[in-house]
Coordinates of C-alpha atoms in Angstrom, one line a residue:
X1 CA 26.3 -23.9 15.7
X2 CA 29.2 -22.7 17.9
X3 CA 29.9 -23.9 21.9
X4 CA 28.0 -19.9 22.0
X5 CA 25.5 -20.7 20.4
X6 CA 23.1 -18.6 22.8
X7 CA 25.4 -15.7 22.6
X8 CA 23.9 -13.0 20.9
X9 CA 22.5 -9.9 20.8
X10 CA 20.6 -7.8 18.9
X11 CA 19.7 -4.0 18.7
X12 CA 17.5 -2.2 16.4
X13 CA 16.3 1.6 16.3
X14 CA 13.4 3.0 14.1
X15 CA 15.2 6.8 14.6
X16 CA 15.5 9.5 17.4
X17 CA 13.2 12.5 17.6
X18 CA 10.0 14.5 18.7
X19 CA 7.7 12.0 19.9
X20 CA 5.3 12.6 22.1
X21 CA 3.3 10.6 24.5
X22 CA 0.0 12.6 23.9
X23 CA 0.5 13.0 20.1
X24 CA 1.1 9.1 19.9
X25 CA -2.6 7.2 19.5
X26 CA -2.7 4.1 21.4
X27 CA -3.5 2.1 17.9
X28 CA -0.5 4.3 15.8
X29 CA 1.8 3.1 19.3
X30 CA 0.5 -0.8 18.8
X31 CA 1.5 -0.5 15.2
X32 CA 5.1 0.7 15.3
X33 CA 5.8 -1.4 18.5
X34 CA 4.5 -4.4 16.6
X35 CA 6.6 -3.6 13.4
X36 CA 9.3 -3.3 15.7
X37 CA 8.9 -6.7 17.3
X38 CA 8.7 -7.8 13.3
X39 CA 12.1 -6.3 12.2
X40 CA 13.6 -7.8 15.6
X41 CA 12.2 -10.9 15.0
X42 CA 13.9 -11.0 11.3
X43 CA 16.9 -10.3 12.9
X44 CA 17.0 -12.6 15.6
X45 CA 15.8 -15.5 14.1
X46 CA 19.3 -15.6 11.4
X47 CA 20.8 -14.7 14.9
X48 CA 19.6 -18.3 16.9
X49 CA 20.0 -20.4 13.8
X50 CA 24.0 -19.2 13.6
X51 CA 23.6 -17.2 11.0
X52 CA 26.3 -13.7 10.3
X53 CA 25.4 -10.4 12.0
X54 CA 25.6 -8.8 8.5
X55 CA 23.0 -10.8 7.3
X56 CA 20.6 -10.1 10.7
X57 CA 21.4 -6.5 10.6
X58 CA 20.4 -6.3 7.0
X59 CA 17.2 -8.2 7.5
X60 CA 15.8 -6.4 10.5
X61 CA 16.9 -3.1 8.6
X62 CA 14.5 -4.4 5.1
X63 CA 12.2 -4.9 7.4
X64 CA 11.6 -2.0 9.2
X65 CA 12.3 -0.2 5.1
X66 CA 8.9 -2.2 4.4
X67 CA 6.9 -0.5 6.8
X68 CA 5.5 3.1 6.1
X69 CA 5.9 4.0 9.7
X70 CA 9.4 4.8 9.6
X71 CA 11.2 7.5 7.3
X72 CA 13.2 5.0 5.9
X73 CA 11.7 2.6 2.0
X74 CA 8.4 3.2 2.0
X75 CA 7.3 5.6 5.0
X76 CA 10.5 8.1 3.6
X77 CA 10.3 11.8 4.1
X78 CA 9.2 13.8 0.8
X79 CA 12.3 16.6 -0.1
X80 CA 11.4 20.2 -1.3
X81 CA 10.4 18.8 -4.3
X82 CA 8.1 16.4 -3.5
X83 CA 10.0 13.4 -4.3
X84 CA 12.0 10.5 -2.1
X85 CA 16.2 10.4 -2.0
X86 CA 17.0 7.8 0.3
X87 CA 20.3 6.7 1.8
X88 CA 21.5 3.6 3.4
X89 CA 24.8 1.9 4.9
X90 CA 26.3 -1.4 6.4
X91 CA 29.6 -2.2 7.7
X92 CA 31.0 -5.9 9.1
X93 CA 33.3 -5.4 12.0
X94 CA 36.2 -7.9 11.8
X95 CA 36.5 -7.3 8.1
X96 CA 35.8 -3.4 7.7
X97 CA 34.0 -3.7 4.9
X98 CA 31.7 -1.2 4.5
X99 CA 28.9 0.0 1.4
X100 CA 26.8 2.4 1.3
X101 CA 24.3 4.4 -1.1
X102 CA 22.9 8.2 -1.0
X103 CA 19.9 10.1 -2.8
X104 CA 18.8 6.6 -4.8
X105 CA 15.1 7.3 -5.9
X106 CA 13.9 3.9 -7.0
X107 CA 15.6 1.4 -4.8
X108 CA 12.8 0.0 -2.6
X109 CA 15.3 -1.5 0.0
X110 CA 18.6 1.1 0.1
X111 CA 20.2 -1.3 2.4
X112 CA 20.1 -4.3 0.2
X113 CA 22.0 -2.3 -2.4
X114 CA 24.2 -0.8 -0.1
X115 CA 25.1 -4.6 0.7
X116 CA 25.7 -5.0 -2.9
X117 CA 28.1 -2.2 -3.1
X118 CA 30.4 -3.9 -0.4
X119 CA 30.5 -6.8 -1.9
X120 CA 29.7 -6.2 -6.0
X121 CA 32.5 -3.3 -6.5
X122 CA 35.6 -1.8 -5.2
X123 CA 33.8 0.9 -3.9
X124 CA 32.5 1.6 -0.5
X125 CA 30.0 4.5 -1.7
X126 CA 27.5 5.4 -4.8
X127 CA 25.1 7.9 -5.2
X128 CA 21.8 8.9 -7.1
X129 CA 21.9 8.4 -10.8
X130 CA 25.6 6.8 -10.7
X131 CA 24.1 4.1 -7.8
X132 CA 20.9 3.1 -9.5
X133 CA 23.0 2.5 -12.7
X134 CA 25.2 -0.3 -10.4
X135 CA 21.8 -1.5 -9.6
X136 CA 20.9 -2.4 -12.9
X137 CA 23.6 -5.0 -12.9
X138 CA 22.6 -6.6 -9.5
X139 CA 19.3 -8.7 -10.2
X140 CA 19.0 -8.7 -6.6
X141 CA 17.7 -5.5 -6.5
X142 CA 13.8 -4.5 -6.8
X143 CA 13.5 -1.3 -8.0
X144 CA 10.2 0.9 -7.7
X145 CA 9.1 4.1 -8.9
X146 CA 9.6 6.8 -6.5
X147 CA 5.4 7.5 -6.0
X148 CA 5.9 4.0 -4.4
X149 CA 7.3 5.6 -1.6
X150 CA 4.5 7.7 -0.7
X151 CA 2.1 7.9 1.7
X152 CA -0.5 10.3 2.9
X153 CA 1.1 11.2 6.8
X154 CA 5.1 11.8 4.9
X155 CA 3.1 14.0 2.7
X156 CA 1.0 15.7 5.3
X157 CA 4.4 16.5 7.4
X158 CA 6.0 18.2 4.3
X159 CA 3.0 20.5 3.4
X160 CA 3.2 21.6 7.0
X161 CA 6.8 22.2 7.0
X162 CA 6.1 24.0 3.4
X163 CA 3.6 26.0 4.8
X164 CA 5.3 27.2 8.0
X165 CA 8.7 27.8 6.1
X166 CA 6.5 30.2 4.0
X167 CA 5.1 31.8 7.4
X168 CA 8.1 32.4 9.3
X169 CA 12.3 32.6 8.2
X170 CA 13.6 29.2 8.2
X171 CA 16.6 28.9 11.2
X172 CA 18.3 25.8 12.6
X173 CA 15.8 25.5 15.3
X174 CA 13.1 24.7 13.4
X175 CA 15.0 22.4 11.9
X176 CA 14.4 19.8 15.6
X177 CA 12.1 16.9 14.2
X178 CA 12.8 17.3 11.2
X179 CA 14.9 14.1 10.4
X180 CA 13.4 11.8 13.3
X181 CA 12.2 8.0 12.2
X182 CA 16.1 6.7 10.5
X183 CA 16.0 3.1 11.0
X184 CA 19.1 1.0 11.9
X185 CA 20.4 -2.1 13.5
X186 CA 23.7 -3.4 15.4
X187 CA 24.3 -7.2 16.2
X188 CA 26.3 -9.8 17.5
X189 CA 26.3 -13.4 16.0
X190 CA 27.3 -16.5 17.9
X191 CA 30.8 -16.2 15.8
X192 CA 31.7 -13.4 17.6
X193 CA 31.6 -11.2 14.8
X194 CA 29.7 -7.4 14.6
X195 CA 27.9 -5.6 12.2
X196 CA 25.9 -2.2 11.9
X197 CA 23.2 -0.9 9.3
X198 CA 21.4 2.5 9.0
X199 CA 18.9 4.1 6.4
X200 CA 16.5 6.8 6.2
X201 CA 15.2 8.7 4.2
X202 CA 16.4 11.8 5.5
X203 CA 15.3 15.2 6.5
X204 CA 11.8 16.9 5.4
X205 CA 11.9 19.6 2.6
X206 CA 15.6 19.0 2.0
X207 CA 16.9 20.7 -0.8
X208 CA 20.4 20.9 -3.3
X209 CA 20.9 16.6 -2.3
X210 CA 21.7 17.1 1.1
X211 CA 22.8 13.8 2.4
X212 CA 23.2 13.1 6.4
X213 CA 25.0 11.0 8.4
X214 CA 23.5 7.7 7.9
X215 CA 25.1 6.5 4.8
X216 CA 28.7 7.8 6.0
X217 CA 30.9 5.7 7.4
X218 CA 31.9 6.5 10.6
X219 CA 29.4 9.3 11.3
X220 CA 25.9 7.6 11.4
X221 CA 26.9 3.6 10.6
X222 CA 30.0 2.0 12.1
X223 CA 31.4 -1.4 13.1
X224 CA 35.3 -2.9 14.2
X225 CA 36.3 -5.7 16.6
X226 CA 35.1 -4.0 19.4
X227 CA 31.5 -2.5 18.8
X228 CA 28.9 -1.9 16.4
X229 CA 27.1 1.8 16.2
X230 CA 24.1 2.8 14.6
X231 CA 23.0 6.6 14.9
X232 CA 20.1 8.5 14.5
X233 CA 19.4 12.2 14.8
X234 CA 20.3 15.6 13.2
X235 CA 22.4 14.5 10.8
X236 CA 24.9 17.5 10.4
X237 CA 25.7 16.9 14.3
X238 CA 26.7 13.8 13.5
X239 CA 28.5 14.0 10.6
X240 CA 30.9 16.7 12.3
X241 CA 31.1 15.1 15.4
X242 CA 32.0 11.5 13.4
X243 CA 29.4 9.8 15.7
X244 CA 29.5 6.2 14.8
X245 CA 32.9 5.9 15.1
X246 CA 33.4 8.3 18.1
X247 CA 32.0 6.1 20.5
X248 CA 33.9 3.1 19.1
X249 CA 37.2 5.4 19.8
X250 CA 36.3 6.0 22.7
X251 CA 36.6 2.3 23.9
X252 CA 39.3 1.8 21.6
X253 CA 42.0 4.5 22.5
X254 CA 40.4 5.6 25.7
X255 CA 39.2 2.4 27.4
X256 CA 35.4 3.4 28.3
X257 CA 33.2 1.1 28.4
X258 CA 30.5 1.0 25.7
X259 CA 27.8 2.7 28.0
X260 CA 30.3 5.5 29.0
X261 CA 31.2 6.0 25.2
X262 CA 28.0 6.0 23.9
X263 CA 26.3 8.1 26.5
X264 CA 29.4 10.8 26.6
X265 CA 29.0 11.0 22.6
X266 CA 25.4 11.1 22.5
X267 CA 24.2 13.0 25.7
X268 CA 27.5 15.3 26.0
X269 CA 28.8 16.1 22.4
X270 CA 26.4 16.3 20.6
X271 CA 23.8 18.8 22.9
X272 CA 27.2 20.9 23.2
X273 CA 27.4 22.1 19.8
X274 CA 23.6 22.6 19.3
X275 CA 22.2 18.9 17.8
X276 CA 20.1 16.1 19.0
X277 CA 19.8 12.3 18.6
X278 CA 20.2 9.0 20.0
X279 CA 22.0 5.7 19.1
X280 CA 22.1 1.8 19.3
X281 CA 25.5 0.0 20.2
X282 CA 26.5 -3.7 20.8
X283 CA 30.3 -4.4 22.3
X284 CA 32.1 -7.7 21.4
X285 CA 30.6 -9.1 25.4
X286 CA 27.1 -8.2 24.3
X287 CA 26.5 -5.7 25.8
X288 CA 24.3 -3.1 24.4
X289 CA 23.5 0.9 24.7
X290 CA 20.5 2.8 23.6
X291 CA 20.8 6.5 24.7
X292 CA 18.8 9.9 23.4
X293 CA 18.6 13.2 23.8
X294 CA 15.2 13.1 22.3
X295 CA 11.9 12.8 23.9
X296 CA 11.6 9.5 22.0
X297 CA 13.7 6.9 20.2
X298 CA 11.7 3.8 18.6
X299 CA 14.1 0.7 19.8
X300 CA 13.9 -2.7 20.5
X301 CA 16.5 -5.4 21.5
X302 CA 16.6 -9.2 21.7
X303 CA 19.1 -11.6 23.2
X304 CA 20.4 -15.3 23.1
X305 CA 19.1 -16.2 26.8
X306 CA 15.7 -15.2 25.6
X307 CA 15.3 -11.4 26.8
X308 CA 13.8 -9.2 24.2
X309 CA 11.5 -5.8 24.3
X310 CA 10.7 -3.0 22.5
X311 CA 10.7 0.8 23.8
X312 CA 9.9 4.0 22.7
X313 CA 10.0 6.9 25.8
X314 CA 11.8 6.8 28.6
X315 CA 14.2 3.9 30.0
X316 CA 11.0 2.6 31.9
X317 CA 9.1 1.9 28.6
X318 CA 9.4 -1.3 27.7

C-alpha cells in the first residue's frame, strides 16, 4: 500500500442509449442497478487492496460481460444473421499499451482476451477467425459456443428491428437505440496509474462485420498520463470524431479540464454531426465525468474516501 492508499477512483458504464423511465420495470431497474453495484464492487475492491487499474478495469468490465442485461458476453446484441460478434478493448495509461479484439464469436469474456493480446503478442488488434485462433494458445481463455450468448429479450429486439426494417426503408434515424447497453470502465489505482476498458457487443441487425468504436483505440477506449476514456454510443460518431482520445487532447494540447473536455466532445461534437452517446472519464486527480446525450446512461462510480453510487437518468439519479 502506498502513502495514497485511499486515492482512487473508479468509473464504470453499462452503455448510452434509449432508456426510458416508463419502459424500465421497477424489478428490470433493481436488477441492472444491482449488477452494477456487482461490477463496481469487482472493481473497487483490487482498487482498496493496491491492486493496478488494468486489472480493476478489466474485472468490473468481466463482470458486467457476465450479466445478460448488458449488450456486452452474454446479454450481446444478435447481427442480421442471428448470431453474436463481439468486440472488446483495454489500454494502460503510463505505458500505452493497448489490445483489443473485434467480431470474436466464442470468447465468453472479449475483454480478457483483449488483455491477452497486449500482453501475449506484438499486436495491439485481432479479429474474428484470426483472434479466436490467438485464443487457442492462451489457456486463459474460456471459450463458448456462440448460442451461449443468447437470450430471449436480445432476440426479441432483433425480430422487431427485422420486422420493422421489412416495413419501412432503413435510414440513419432509425438507426438511435440501436447500439445502446456497451459496457466499459475507467480507473485510478493508488500508484497513480490509469486505465480504460470497453466491450459490446455491438449494434442490432448489423451486417458485412461492421465493427464500432469500442475496440478502436482512441475512438471508443483510451488512456495516457493524464485521463482515462471509455465511450459508448453510435459507434460511427465516435469512430470519426476519435472520441476517446479527443477528450484526452483536449486537456492535453488545450488545457480543459476533464469536465470541460468531456462534455464539449460528448454534448457538442458529437450532436453536431448527427450522433449520440455518452462517456466515463477519470483524470490523474481523480476526478471523474459521466456525460450523455441520451435519455439514459447505466453508470456507477466508487471512490477511496468511501463515496460510491450507481445512476441511470438524469444527474439527480443516484
Amino acid at each position: 500500500m502506498t502513502p495514497h492508499a485511499q486515492h482512487f477512483t473508479l468509473v464504470i458504464h453499462g452503455g448510452a442509449g434509449v432508456i426510458e423511465r416508463d419502459q424500465l420495470s421497477a424489478a428490470d431497474e433493481q436488477s441492472i442497478r444491482a449488477d452494477l453495484e456487482q461490477a463496481l464492487e469487482a472493481g473497487r475492491a483490487i482498487l482498496a487492496n493496491g491492486g493496478s487499474a488494468l486489472d480493476a478495469v478489466e474485472a468490473a468490465v468481466v463482470a458486467l460481460e457476465e450479466s445478460p442485461r448488458f449488450n456486452a458476453g452474454k446479454g450481446s446484441v444478435y447481427n442480421a444473421d442471428g448470431r453474436h460478434e463481439l468486440d472488446a478493448s483495454l489500454m494502460e495509461g503510463r505505458t500505452r499499451r493497448a489490445g483489443a479484439v473485434a467480431g470474436v464469436e466464442t470468447i465468453r469474456n472479449p475483454v480478457k482476451l483483449a488483455r491477452a493480446v497486449m500482453e501475449h503478442s506484438p499486436h495491439v488488434m485481432m479479429i474474428s477467425a484470426g483472434a479466436e485462433q490467438f485464443a487457442d494458445t492462451q489457456p486463459q481463455i474460456e471459450r463458448v459456443t456462440n448460442e451461449w450468448f443468447d437470450t430471449d429479450a436480445r432476440r426479441a429486439q432483433l425480430d422487431q428491428e427485422q420486422a420493422r426494417e421489412r416495413a419501412e426503408s432503413a435510414d440513419a434515424d432509425n438507426l438511435r437505440g440501436k447500439y445502446f447497453g456497451t459496457v466499459g470502465a475507467v480507473a485510478l489505482d493508488t500508484h497513480g496509474n490509469l486505465a480504460a476498458a470497453t466491450s459490446t457487443g455491438g449494434m442490432t441487425n448489423k451486417r458485412y462485420g461492421r465493427v464500432g468504436d469500442s475496440p478502436l483505440i482512441g475512438a471508443g477506449t483510451w488512456a495516457d498520463e493524464r485521463c482515462a476514456v471509455s465511450g459508448t454510443g453510435w459507434g460511427e460518431f465516435f469512430i470519426r470524431n476519435a472520441v476517446a482520445h479527443d477528450i484526452a487532447a483536449r486537456m492535453a494540447y488545450g488545457g480543459a479540464s476533464l469536465a470541460a473536455a468531456a462534455d464539449a466532445v460528448i454534448l457538442q461534437r458529437v450532436p453536431e454531426l448527427g450522433g449520440d452517446g455518452g462517456a466515463i472519464a477519470v483524470d490523474r486527480d481523480g476526478n471523474i465525468a459521466m456525460p450523455f446525450s441520451t435519455s439514459g446512461m447505466y453508470r456507477g462510480w466508487a471512490k477511496g474516501d468511501g463515496s460510491r453510487g450507481v445512476a441511470i437518468f438524469g444527474a439527480s439519479d443516484n
